[in-house]
Tab-separated table of C-alpha atoms in Angstrom:
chain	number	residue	atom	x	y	z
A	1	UNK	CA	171.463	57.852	63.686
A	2	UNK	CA	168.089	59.880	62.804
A	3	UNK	CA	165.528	59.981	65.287
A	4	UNK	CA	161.945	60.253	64.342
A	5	UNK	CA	159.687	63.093	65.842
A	6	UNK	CA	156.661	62.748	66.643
A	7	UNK	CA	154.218	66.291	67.057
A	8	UNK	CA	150.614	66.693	67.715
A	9	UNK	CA	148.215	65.447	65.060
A	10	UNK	CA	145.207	67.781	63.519
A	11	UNK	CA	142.817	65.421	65.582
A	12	UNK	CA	144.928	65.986	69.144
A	13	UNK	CA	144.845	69.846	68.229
A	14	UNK	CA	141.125	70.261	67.646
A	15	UNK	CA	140.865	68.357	70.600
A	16	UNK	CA	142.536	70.443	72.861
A	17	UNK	CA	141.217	73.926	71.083
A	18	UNK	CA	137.607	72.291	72.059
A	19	UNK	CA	138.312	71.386	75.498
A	20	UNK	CA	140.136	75.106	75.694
A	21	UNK	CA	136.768	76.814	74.487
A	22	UNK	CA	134.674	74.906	76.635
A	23	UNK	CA	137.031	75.808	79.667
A	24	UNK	CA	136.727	79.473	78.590
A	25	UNK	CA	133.120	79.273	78.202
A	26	UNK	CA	132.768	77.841	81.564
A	27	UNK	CA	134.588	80.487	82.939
A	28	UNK	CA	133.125	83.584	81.248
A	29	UNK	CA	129.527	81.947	82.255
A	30	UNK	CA	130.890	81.951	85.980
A	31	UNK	CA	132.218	85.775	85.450
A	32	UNK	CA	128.962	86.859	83.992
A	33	UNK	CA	126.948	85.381	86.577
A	34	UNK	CA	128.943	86.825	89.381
A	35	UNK	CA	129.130	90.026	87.873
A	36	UNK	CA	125.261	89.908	87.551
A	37	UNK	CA	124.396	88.454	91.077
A	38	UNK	CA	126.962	91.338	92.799
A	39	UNK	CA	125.111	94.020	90.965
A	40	UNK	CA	121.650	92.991	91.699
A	41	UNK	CA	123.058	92.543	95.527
A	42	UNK	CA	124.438	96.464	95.184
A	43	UNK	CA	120.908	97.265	93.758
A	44	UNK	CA	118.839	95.684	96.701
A	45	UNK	CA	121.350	97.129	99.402
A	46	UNK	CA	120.279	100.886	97.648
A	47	UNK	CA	116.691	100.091	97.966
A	48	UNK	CA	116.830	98.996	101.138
A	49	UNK	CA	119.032	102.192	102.415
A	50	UNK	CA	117.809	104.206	100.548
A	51	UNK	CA	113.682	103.164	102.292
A	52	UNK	CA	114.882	102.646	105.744
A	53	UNK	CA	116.414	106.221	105.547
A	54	UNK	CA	112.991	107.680	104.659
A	55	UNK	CA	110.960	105.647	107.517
A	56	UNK	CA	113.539	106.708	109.878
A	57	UNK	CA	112.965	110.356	109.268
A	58	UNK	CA	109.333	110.288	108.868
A	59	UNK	CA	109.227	108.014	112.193
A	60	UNK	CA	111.736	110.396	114.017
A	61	UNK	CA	109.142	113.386	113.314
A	62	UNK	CA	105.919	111.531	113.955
A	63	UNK	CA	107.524	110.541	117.515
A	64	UNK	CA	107.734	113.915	118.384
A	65	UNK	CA	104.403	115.429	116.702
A	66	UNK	CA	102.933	118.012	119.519
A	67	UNK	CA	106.120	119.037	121.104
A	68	UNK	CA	106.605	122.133	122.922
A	69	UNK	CA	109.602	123.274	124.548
A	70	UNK	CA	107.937	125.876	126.747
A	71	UNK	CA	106.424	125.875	130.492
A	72	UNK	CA	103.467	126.772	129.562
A	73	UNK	CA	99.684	124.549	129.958
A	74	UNK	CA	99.011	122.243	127.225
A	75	UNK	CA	96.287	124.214	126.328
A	76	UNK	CA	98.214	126.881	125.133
A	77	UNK	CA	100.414	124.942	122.840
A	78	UNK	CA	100.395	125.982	119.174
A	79	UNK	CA	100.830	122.576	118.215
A	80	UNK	CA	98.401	120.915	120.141
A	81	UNK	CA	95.385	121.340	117.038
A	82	UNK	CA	98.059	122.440	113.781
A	83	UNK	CA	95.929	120.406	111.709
A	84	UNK	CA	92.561	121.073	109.928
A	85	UNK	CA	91.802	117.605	112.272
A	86	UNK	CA	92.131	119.506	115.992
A	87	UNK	CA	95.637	117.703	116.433
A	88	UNK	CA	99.212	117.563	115.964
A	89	UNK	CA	99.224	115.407	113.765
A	90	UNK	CA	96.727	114.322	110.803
A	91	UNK	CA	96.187	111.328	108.059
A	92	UNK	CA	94.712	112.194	104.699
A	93	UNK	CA	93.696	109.732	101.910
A	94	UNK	CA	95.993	111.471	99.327
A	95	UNK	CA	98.114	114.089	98.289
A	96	UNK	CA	95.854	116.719	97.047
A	97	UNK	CA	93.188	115.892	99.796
A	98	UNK	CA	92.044	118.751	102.247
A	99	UNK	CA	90.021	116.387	104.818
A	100	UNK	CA	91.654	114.483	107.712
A	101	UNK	CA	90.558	110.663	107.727
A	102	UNK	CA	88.427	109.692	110.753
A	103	UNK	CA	90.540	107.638	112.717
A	104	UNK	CA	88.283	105.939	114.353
A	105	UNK	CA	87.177	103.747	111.430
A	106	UNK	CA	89.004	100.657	111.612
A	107	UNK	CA	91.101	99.945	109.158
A	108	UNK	CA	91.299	103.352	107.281
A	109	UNK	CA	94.339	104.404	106.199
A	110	UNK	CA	95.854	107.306	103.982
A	111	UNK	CA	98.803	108.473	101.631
A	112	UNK	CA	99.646	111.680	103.401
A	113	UNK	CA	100.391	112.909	107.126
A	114	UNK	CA	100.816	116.374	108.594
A	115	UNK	CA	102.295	117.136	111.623
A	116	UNK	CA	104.122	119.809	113.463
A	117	UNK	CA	106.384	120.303	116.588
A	118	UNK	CA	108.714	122.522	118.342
A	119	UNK	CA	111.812	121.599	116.108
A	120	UNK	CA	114.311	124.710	116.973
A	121	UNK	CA	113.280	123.986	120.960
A	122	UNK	CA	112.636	128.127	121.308
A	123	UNK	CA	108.954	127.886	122.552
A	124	UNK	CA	107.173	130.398	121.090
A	125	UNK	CA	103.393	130.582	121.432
A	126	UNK	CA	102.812	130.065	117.703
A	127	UNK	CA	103.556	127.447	115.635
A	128	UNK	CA	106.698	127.744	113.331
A	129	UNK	CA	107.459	124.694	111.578
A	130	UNK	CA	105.045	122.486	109.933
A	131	UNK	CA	105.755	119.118	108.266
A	132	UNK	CA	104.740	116.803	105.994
A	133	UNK	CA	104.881	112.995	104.199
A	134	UNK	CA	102.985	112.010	101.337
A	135	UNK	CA	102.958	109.643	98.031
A	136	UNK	CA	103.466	111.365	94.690
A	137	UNK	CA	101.606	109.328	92.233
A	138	UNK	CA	102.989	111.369	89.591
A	139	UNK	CA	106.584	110.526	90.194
A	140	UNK	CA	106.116	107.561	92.307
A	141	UNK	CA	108.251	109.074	95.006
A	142	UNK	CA	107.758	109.973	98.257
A	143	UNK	CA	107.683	113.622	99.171
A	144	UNK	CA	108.552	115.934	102.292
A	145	UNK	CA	107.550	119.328	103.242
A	146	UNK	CA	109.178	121.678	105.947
A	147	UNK	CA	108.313	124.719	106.393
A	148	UNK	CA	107.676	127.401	108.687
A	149	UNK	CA	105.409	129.833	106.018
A	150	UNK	CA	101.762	128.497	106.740
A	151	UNK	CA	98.104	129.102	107.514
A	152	UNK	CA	96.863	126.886	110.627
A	153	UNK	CA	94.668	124.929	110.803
A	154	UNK	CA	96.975	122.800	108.402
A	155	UNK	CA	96.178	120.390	105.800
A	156	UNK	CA	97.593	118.353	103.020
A	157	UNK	CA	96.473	119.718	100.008
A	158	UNK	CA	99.164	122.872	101.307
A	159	UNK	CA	102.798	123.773	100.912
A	160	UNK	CA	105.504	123.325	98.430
A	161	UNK	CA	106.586	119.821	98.747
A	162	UNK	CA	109.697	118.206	97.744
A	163	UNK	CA	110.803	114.192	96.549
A	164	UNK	CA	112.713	112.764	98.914
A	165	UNK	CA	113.353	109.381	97.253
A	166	UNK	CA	115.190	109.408	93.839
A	167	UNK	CA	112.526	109.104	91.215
A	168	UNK	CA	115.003	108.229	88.718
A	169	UNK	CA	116.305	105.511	90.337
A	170	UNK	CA	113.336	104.258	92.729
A	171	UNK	CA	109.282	103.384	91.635
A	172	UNK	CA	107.717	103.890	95.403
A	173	UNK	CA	104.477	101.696	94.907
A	174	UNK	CA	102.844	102.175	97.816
A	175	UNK	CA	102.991	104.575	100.924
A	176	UNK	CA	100.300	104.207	103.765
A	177	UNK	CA	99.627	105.631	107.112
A	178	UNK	CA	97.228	103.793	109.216
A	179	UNK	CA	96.014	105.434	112.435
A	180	UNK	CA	95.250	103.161	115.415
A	181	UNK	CA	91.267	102.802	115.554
A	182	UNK	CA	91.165	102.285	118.943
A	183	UNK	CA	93.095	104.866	120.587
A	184	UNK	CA	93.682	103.991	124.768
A	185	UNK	CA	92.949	106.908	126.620
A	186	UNK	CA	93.523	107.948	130.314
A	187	UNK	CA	92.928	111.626	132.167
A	188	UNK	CA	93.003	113.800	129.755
A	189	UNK	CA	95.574	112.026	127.441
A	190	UNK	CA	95.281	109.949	124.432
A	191	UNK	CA	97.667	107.893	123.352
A	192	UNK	CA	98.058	108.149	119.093
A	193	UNK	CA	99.777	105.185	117.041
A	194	UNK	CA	100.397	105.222	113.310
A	195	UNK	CA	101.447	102.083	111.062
A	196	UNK	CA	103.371	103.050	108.177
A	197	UNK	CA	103.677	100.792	105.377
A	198	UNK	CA	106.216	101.523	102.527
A	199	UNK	CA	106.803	99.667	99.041
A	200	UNK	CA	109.143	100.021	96.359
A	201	UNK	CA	110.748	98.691	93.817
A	202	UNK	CA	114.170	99.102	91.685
A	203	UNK	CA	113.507	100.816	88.097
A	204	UNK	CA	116.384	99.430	86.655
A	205	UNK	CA	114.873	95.467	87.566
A	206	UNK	CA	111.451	95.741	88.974
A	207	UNK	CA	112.115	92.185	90.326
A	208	UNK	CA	114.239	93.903	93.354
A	209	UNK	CA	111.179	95.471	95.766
A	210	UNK	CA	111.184	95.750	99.266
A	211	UNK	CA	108.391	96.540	101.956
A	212	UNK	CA	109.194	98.102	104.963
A	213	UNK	CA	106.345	98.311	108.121
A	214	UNK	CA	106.585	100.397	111.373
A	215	UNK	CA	104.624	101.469	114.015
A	216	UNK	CA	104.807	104.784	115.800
A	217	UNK	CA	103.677	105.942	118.928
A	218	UNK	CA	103.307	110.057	118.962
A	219	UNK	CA	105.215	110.571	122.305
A	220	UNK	CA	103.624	113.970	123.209
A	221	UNK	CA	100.494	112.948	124.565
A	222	UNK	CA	97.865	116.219	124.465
């Protein structure tokens, strides 16, 4: 006796294709959006590493601004007036400028610093290393200079500086140094404190930017 067999009709297999494409669709969508959340994640991580590394190092410096690894009186430290502003350490509005802000306007603030300290520890009674943080509006970067070839007093508009964030990779928007207006003093020491302010963004999605604030209080009181 002949049994009948049944398969699938037309109807059942466009069915199931459609169900199979929507499945497939769901799935790619998922995929895709993973995919794009992880790298935007990898992207912010960067930024963020990649700005905390340059506060660190400019706030590591700044700490130790006027330092002098020698016995001698304060007065004779080299480092004590390395900039054009009598100190060891100096805010200008910009990169090219050659005048030190007044810090005793409140609320000014610049895009540069200069500073200098006793970085090798030997003590000798000039200054050998002067160093420096500023905003490269050309490159939108932030640039350092170290070097121990200079003219004292020091200034901003000196040097042959150097980016230290990757231009190619990172738009720095913003770079400020804000000196404390209202400095408290005692004897013959003043205390100095800085706010630094730094912005960027990713150039590959400009909708990734951090901001990163710290304040700094120069250690070597003069």
């Amino acid at each position: 006796m002949l049994n009948r067999q049944r398969g699938v009709s037309l109807v059942e297999l466009m069915i199931a294709m459609v169900l199979g494409l929507l499945v497939s669709a769901i799935v790619i969508g998922m995929f895709s959006s993973t995919v794009g959340s992880t790298r935007q994640a990898i992207t912010t991580i960067r930024l963020n590493q990649e700005l905390r590394t340059v506060m660190d190092l400019m706030v590591r410096d700044l700490r130790r601004s006027g330092f002098w690894n020698s016995g001698g009186a304060a007065a004779s430290n080299p480092y004590a007036s390395i900039t054009d502003a009598g100190a060891p350490v100096a805010v200008y509005a910009a990169a090219g400028a050659g005048n030190y802000l007044n810090s005793a306007v409140a609320g000014a603030s610049g895009q540069c610093v200069i500073l200098g300290y006793d970085s090798d520890s030997a003590g000798a009674s000039v200054a050998t290393r002067l160093i420096g943080y500023r905003l490269d509006t050309n490159d939108e970067a932030v640039e350092g200079l170290w070097t121990d070839t200079f003219v004292a007093p020091a200034h901003c508009n000196m040097g042959s500086w150097s980016n230290l964030t990757d231009e190619q990779t990172v738009r720095v928007t913003n770079l400020s140094f804000t000196p404390d207006p209202s400095p408290a003093s005692f004897a013959v020491a003043t205390v100095r404190n800085l706010t630094i302010t730094l912005e960027a963004e990713s150039r590959s999605d400009s909708r990734i930017k951090t901001r990163i604030t710290d304040q700094v209080r120069v250690r070597n009181d003069l």
